[in-house]
Every structure is written in structure tokens, then in C-alpha cells.
Amino acid sequence: MKNVVINRETPIKMRETLIKHDYRIILSDKIYGNKSCIKYHPDIQLHTLSKNNVICAPDCYKYYKSILPSEINLIKGKTKLGGTYPNDCAYNVARVGEYVICNTNITDKIILDYYRDKKYIIHVNQGYAKCNICIVNDNTVLTEDIGIHNTIISKKISLKSYLIPKGSISLKSFPYGFIGGASGKIENNLFWYGNISTHPNYNTIYKIVNETGVNIISLSKDPVEDFGSIINLSE
């Protein structure tokens, strides 16, 4: 059974959909001092380095050490999380196939050292890199962030970036949420916190994802909401 970390405030009906697909749910910790709307967001707290190798902020190390399965190698990061941007972004890193996308100026040193000889690191100015990137497969991403999109395109690499208009995903206390924080890819399934078919750009999203052979699964019938990216601990 695959282990996934989701926001502690994720509605029960969304959790039940994940469970029906044979995923073991681990609820996120609470980060004191963080803005109330993201204090439970797992993509702020954790980053999967590789299969069963996970790094987390020291703020929540004790909690995850006590709750994660024994096969997970949990590493305590060096950077303690701050309550405001960009001091809460040290672990908000997107690993996409052979690429790692993050703001290298604020990413935890252990993460950067781990990837330095293993992956192609792409620096972006956006601190919330993982929040702003929906990973479709190892060489395809969706993003609403024009800076991230333009940076990827400028590299002229095999990674494909598709720009989706922003503003149609909700996030409590914010004008809008982010496409990466509203989704999570596990195996060949791309899950959404809510009904992605209600998104005004659904036809574009569907076409891109469908061409990769990845399945789109909505966790509920509600409008899509940013709860923080689903973290797959086993991939």
C-alpha cells in the first residue's frame, strides 16, 4: 500500500476517495507560526527525495518520526520554517523526473546537496515552487506561474511546461490558490482536491493530461481547492 501525506483539514469524502484507491493516508502536522491557511499544508513541511527517503522541516520532525511507517527514512532538515514568505519555502521543492525546480536561494541545504550530482536543478524566483507546479509525469508539468513557465521553456530541455490561467482555484484567506497545491500525482493517477471538470480551463488540462496516459481523478464534486500538494512518500 502506498503512503501519502495530505492536509489534516482535507474533507472526509476526499480522504475516502484516496482510501478506495488503496492509498494509506497520513495526516499532516500543524506548523505553529505559519499563516493559518497553510499551517497544515504538507508541501510546506515535507519533500520526497527518492523512494522512501523523505526530508522534513525540523519543526515537524518529531511528529512525522512517530507516525511514518518504519520503511520510510526520515531526514531532519536544517532550515526551521518561518511564519511568512519566503521563510516558509525551504522544502517547497518540485522533483519532476530528472529535474528539480526550486528557488535555490531559500531551499534547505540538505536538499540541494542531495540533488547536486543526481538531478538537473532549475532555479526559479518563485519560492512556492511545488505549490505552483502540477506534475503530470516525468517530463510534463502544468503551472499558473509565468516565471516558472518561462524559466523552464528557456532551458530548452525535454521538460514540457504548459501555462494555465490563474485564479480559478480557491485557498482560504488568499485571493486564489495554486494548481500544484490542489493536486498530487501518485503512480499513474493525477488526483485533484475537488472536481477538476469545474475548472474553466478543464478542456485544456484534460487534453494535456490525457495525451500522457495519466488518469485524472477528482476527489469530490466540490470546486477545486488548494490544500497543499499530496505528498507521495513511496515514489
mmCIF file of C-alpha atoms in Angstrom:
data_model
loop_
_atom_site.group_PDB
_atom_site.id
_atom_site.type_symbol
_atom_site.label_atom_id
_atom_site.label_comp_id
_atom_site.label_asym_id
_atom_site.label_seq_id
_atom_site.Cartn_x
_atom_site.Cartn_y
_atom_site.Cartn_z
ATOM 1 C CA MET A 1 0.000 0.000 0.000
ATOM 2 C CA LYS A 2 1.312 3.459 -0.949
ATOM 3 C CA ASN A 3 1.725 6.049 1.795
ATOM 4 C CA VAL A 4 0.560 9.604 1.126
ATOM 5 C CA VAL A 5 0.538 12.702 3.299
ATOM 6 C CA ILE A 6 -2.421 15.058 2.990
ATOM 7 C CA ASN A 7 -3.630 18.168 4.752
ATOM 8 C CA ARG A 8 -5.156 17.364 8.135
ATOM 9 C CA GLU A 9 -8.158 19.519 7.177
ATOM 10 C CA THR A 10 -8.916 17.578 3.991
ATOM 11 C CA PRO A 11 -12.659 16.762 3.960
ATOM 12 C CA ILE A 12 -13.613 13.198 4.840
ATOM 13 C CA LYS A 13 -15.153 12.496 1.431
ATOM 14 C CA MET A 14 -11.854 13.346 -0.272
ATOM 15 C CA ARG A 15 -9.945 11.078 2.108
ATOM 16 C CA GLU A 16 -12.386 8.258 1.390
ATOM 17 C CA THR A 17 -11.723 8.517 -2.353
ATOM 18 C CA LEU A 18 -7.979 8.100 -1.772
ATOM 19 C CA ILE A 19 -8.588 5.153 0.531
ATOM 20 C CA LYS A 20 -10.782 3.489 -2.117
ATOM 21 C CA HIS A 21 -7.767 3.648 -4.428
ATOM 22 C CA ASP A 22 -5.697 1.733 -1.845
ATOM 23 C CA TYR A 23 -3.623 4.608 -0.501
ATOM 24 C CA ARG A 24 -2.719 4.812 3.180
ATOM 25 C CA ILE A 25 -3.367 8.321 4.444
ATOM 26 C CA ILE A 26 -1.059 10.115 6.858
ATOM 27 C CA LEU A 27 -2.355 13.442 8.119
ATOM 28 C CA SER A 28 -0.070 16.463 8.128
ATOM 29 C CA ASP A 29 1.328 18.170 11.199
ATOM 30 C CA LYS A 30 0.475 21.705 12.304
ATOM 31 C CA ILE A 31 3.226 24.283 11.894
ATOM 32 C CA TYR A 32 2.819 26.894 14.599
ATOM 33 C CA GLY A 33 3.565 30.422 13.469
ATOM 34 C CA ASN A 34 2.651 29.767 9.832
ATOM 35 C CA LYS A 35 -0.250 31.582 8.245
ATOM 36 C CA SER A 36 -3.450 29.829 9.277
ATOM 37 C CA CYS A 37 -4.369 28.935 5.699
ATOM 38 C CA ILE A 38 -1.179 26.890 5.109
ATOM 39 C CA LYS A 39 -0.257 25.663 8.592
ATOM 40 C CA TYR A 40 -1.379 22.129 7.637
ATOM 41 C CA HIS A 41 -0.075 22.110 4.055
ATOM 42 C CA PRO A 42 2.189 19.068 3.640
ATOM 43 C CA ASP A 43 4.179 20.578 0.756
ATOM 44 C CA ILE A 44 5.452 23.223 3.189
ATOM 45 C CA GLN A 45 6.578 20.561 5.670
ATOM 46 C CA LEU A 46 7.928 17.657 3.604
ATOM 47 C CA HIS A 47 9.790 16.776 0.436
ATOM 48 C CA THR A 48 10.311 13.293 -1.006
ATOM 49 C CA LEU A 49 13.923 12.971 -2.160
ATOM 50 C CA SER A 50 13.514 9.485 -3.628
ATOM 51 C CA LYS A 51 11.565 6.329 -2.917
ATOM 52 C CA ASN A 52 11.096 6.068 0.868
ATOM 53 C CA ASN A 53 13.621 8.877 1.514
ATOM 54 C CA VAL A 54 11.881 11.942 2.898
ATOM 55 C CA ILE A 55 13.177 15.188 4.369
ATOM 56 C CA CYS A 56 11.094 17.362 6.653
ATOM 57 C CA ALA A 57 11.384 20.638 8.489
ATOM 58 C CA PRO A 58 12.845 20.278 11.992
ATOM 59 C CA ASP A 59 9.633 21.879 13.268
ATOM 60 C CA CYS A 60 7.677 18.714 12.493
ATOM 61 C CA TYR A 61 10.375 16.021 12.613
ATOM 62 C CA LYS A 62 9.230 14.579 15.936
ATOM 63 C CA TYR A 63 5.652 14.234 14.720
ATOM 64 C CA TYR A 64 6.496 12.513 11.429
ATOM 65 C CA LYS A 65 9.109 10.289 13.060
ATOM 66 C CA SER A 66 6.404 8.990 15.384
ATOM 67 C CA ILE A 67 3.808 8.376 12.697
ATOM 68 C CA LEU A 68 5.556 7.358 9.476
ATOM 69 C CA PRO A 69 5.963 3.647 8.609
ATOM 70 C CA SER A 70 9.303 2.072 9.503
ATOM 71 C CA GLU A 71 10.337 1.705 5.844
ATOM 72 C CA ILE A 72 10.448 5.492 5.444
ATOM 73 C CA ASN A 73 13.877 7.013 6.017
ATOM 74 C CA LEU A 74 13.051 10.395 7.527
ATOM 75 C CA ILE A 75 15.749 13.073 7.404
ATOM 76 C CA LYS A 76 15.629 16.193 9.563
ATOM 77 C CA GLY A 77 16.258 19.315 7.506
ATOM 78 C CA LYS A 78 18.488 22.143 8.643
ATOM 79 C CA THR A 79 16.090 25.009 7.970
ATOM 80 C CA LYS A 80 13.476 25.897 10.551
ATOM 81 C CA LEU A 81 10.324 27.299 9.000
ATOM 82 C CA GLY A 82 9.414 30.950 9.376
ATOM 83 C CA GLY A 83 5.893 32.258 9.504
ATOM 84 C CA THR A 84 5.979 34.422 6.399
ATOM 85 C CA TYR A 85 7.031 34.102 2.770
ATOM 86 C CA PRO A 86 9.728 33.258 1.729
ATOM 87 C CA ASN A 87 10.805 31.849 5.099
ATOM 88 C CA ASP A 88 8.284 29.016 4.817
ATOM 89 C CA CYS A 89 9.503 27.725 1.437
ATOM 90 C CA ALA A 90 12.667 25.737 2.223
ATOM 91 C CA TYR A 91 11.004 22.379 1.474
ATOM 92 C CA ASN A 92 8.568 23.525 -1.221
ATOM 93 C CA VAL A 93 10.509 21.842 -3.997
ATOM 94 C CA ALA A 94 9.223 20.119 -7.153
ATOM 95 C CA ARG A 95 11.016 16.956 -8.306
ATOM 96 C CA VAL A 96 9.981 16.137 -11.869
ATOM 97 C CA GLY A 97 11.778 13.182 -13.416
ATOM 98 C CA GLU A 98 15.401 14.214 -13.912
ATOM 99 C CA TYR A 99 14.703 17.788 -12.844
ATOM 100 C CA VAL A 100 14.340 19.635 -9.551
ATOM 101 C CA ILE A 101 12.648 23.024 -9.577
ATOM 102 C CA CYS A 102 13.050 25.405 -6.659
ATOM 103 C CA ASN A 103 14.308 28.766 -5.503
ATOM 104 C CA THR A 104 17.873 27.752 -4.690
ATOM 105 C CA ASN A 105 18.380 30.844 -2.538
ATOM 106 C CA ILE A 106 15.958 29.590 0.101
ATOM 107 C CA THR A 107 15.864 25.800 -0.374
ATOM 108 C CA ASP A 108 17.220 23.721 2.502
ATOM 109 C CA LYS A 109 20.921 22.934 2.060
ATOM 110 C CA ILE A 110 20.441 19.202 2.576
ATOM 111 C CA ILE A 111 18.048 19.082 -0.374
ATOM 112 C CA LEU A 112 20.406 20.985 -2.654
ATOM 113 C CA ASP A 113 23.403 18.857 -1.620
ATOM 114 C CA TYR A 114 21.414 15.658 -2.173
ATOM 115 C CA TYR A 115 20.425 16.598 -5.713
ATOM 116 C CA ARG A 116 23.592 18.348 -6.826
ATOM 117 C CA ASP A 117 25.050 15.338 -8.656
ATOM 118 C CA LYS A 118 21.783 13.487 -9.221
ATOM 119 C CA LYS A 119 19.382 15.920 -10.894
ATOM 120 C CA TYR A 120 19.308 18.981 -13.113
ATOM 121 C CA ILE A 121 18.444 21.784 -10.658
ATOM 122 C CA ILE A 122 16.388 24.615 -12.140
ATOM 123 C CA HIS A 123 16.366 27.849 -10.162
ATOM 124 C CA VAL A 124 13.138 29.858 -10.193
ATOM 125 C CA ASN A 125 12.326 33.060 -8.365
ATOM 126 C CA GLN A 126 9.042 31.666 -7.041
ATOM 127 C CA GLY A 127 9.557 30.328 -3.514
ATOM 128 C CA TYR A 128 6.386 28.238 -3.604
ATOM 129 C CA ALA A 129 7.684 26.111 -6.472
ATOM 130 C CA LYS A 130 5.859 22.914 -5.509
ATOM 131 C CA CYS A 131 2.631 24.804 -4.841
ATOM 132 C CA ASN A 132 2.803 26.296 -8.319
ATOM 133 C CA ILE A 133 3.658 23.132 -10.261
ATOM 134 C CA CYS A 134 1.260 20.305 -11.022
ATOM 135 C CA ILE A 135 3.393 17.305 -12.006
ATOM 136 C CA VAL A 136 1.704 15.271 -14.747
ATOM 137 C CA ASN A 137 4.559 12.868 -15.496
ATOM 138 C CA ASP A 138 8.357 12.848 -15.556
ATOM 139 C CA ASN A 139 8.544 15.366 -18.402
ATOM 140 C CA THR A 140 5.272 17.319 -18.241
ATOM 141 C CA VAL A 141 4.054 19.980 -15.819
ATOM 142 C CA LEU A 142 1.192 22.440 -15.548
ATOM 143 C CA THR A 143 1.774 25.803 -13.899
ATOM 144 C CA GLU A 144 -0.036 29.097 -13.434
ATOM 145 C CA ASP A 145 3.229 30.904 -12.688
ATOM 146 C CA ILE A 146 4.548 32.754 -15.734
ATOM 147 C CA GLY A 147 8.033 32.988 -14.227
ATOM 148 C CA ILE A 148 8.309 29.237 -13.687
ATOM 149 C CA HIS A 149 6.890 28.561 -17.156
ATOM 150 C CA ASN A 150 9.278 30.944 -18.912
ATOM 151 C CA THR A 151 12.284 29.612 -16.998
ATOM 152 C CA ILE A 152 11.548 26.021 -17.999
ATOM 153 C CA ILE A 153 10.957 26.985 -21.629
ATOM 154 C CA SER A 154 14.194 28.993 -21.745
ATOM 155 C CA LYS A 155 16.252 25.960 -20.705
ATOM 156 C CA LYS A 156 15.350 24.158 -23.950
ATOM 157 C CA ILE A 157 15.241 20.798 -22.183
ATOM 158 C CA SER A 158 12.927 17.816 -22.536
ATOM 159 C CA LEU A 159 10.647 19.075 -19.744
ATOM 160 C CA LYS A 160 7.370 20.443 -21.141
ATOM 161 C CA SER A 161 5.590 23.254 -19.321
ATOM 162 C CA TYR A 162 2.014 24.298 -20.005
ATOM 163 C CA LEU A 163 0.766 27.638 -18.695
ATOM 164 C CA ILE A 164 -2.738 27.619 -17.200
ATOM 165 C CA PRO A 165 -4.523 30.898 -16.339
ATOM 166 C CA LYS A 166 -4.530 31.551 -12.587
ATOM 167 C CA GLY A 167 -7.368 32.495 -10.298
ATOM 168 C CA SER A 168 -9.798 29.560 -10.502
ATOM 169 C CA ILE A 169 -8.564 27.528 -7.509
ATOM 170 C CA SER A 170 -9.589 28.581 -4.011
ATOM 171 C CA LEU A 171 -7.369 28.922 -0.931
ATOM 172 C CA LYS A 172 -8.684 30.172 2.391
ATOM 173 C CA SER A 173 -7.634 33.756 3.200
ATOM 174 C CA PHE A 174 -5.978 34.179 -0.221
ATOM 175 C CA PRO A 175 -7.424 35.663 -3.425
ATOM 176 C CA TYR A 176 -6.771 32.300 -5.090
ATOM 177 C CA GLY A 177 -4.855 29.053 -4.659
ATOM 178 C CA PHE A 178 -2.323 27.201 -6.780
ATOM 179 C CA ILE A 179 -2.550 24.305 -9.197
ATOM 180 C CA GLY A 180 0.217 22.249 -7.583
ATOM 181 C CA GLY A 181 -1.282 22.690 -4.144
ATOM 182 C CA ALA A 182 -4.630 21.479 -5.461
ATOM 183 C CA SER A 183 -3.293 18.210 -6.846
ATOM 184 C CA GLY A 184 -0.945 15.287 -6.461
ATOM 185 C CA LYS A 185 0.342 12.566 -8.764
ATOM 186 C CA ILE A 186 0.519 9.053 -7.341
ATOM 187 C CA GLU A 187 1.622 6.265 -9.683
ATOM 188 C CA ASN A 188 -0.372 6.852 -12.902
ATOM 189 C CA ASN A 189 -3.122 8.862 -11.230
ATOM 190 C CA LEU A 190 -3.373 12.647 -11.000
ATOM 191 C CA PHE A 191 -5.658 13.452 -8.077
ATOM 192 C CA TRP A 192 -7.421 16.773 -7.554
ATOM 193 C CA TYR A 193 -8.812 18.265 -4.353
ATOM 194 C CA GLY A 194 -12.294 18.702 -5.798
ATOM 195 C CA ASN A 195 -13.890 18.331 -9.204
ATOM 196 C CA ILE A 196 -11.356 19.448 -11.810
ATOM 197 C CA SER A 197 -14.026 19.360 -14.544
ATOM 198 C CA THR A 198 -15.494 22.528 -12.997
ATOM 199 C CA HIS A 199 -12.261 24.434 -13.725
ATOM 200 C CA PRO A 200 -12.779 26.927 -16.602
ATOM 201 C CA ASN A 201 -9.674 25.560 -18.341
ATOM 202 C CA TYR A 202 -10.579 21.913 -17.829
ATOM 203 C CA ASN A 203 -10.651 21.060 -21.540
ATOM 204 C CA THR A 204 -7.057 22.227 -21.924
ATOM 205 C CA ILE A 205 -5.972 20.424 -18.762
ATOM 206 C CA TYR A 206 -7.751 17.237 -19.819
ATOM 207 C CA LYS A 207 -6.171 17.253 -23.288
ATOM 208 C CA ILE A 208 -2.644 17.702 -21.909
ATOM 209 C CA VAL A 209 -3.007 15.050 -19.205
ATOM 210 C CA ASN A 210 -4.868 12.601 -21.432
ATOM 211 C CA GLU A 211 -2.096 12.701 -24.035
ATOM 212 C CA THR A 212 0.372 11.480 -21.401
ATOM 213 C CA GLY A 213 -1.818 8.493 -20.496
ATOM 214 C CA VAL A 214 -2.203 9.656 -16.896
ATOM 215 C CA ASN A 215 -5.607 9.228 -15.242
ATOM 216 C CA ILE A 216 -7.460 12.267 -13.887
ATOM 217 C CA ILE A 217 -9.284 11.577 -10.614
ATOM 218 C CA SER A 218 -11.376 14.161 -8.762
ATOM 219 C CA LEU A 219 -11.557 13.536 -5.013
ATOM 220 C CA SER A 220 -15.010 15.126 -4.668
ATOM 221 C CA LYS A 221 -17.704 17.040 -6.535
ATOM 222 C CA ASP A 222 -16.766 20.340 -4.882
ATOM 223 C CA PRO A 223 -14.885 23.181 -6.609
ATOM 224 C CA VAL A 224 -11.123 22.649 -6.702
ATOM 225 C CA GLU A 225 -9.291 23.883 -3.589
ATOM 226 C CA ASP A 226 -5.640 24.238 -2.618
ATOM 227 C CA PHE A 227 -4.966 22.102 0.464
ATOM 228 C CA GLY A 228 -1.253 21.742 -0.256
ATOM 229 C CA SER A 229 0.164 19.143 -2.655
ATOM 230 C CA ILE A 230 -0.486 15.482 -1.909
ATOM 231 C CA ILE A 231 2.908 14.090 -0.901
ATOM 232 C CA ASN A 232 3.667 10.608 -2.191
ATOM 233 C CA LEU A 233 6.236 9.049 0.150
ATOM 234 C CA SER A 234 6.877 5.984 -1.971
ATOM 235 C CA GLU A 235 7.792 7.306 -5.417
#
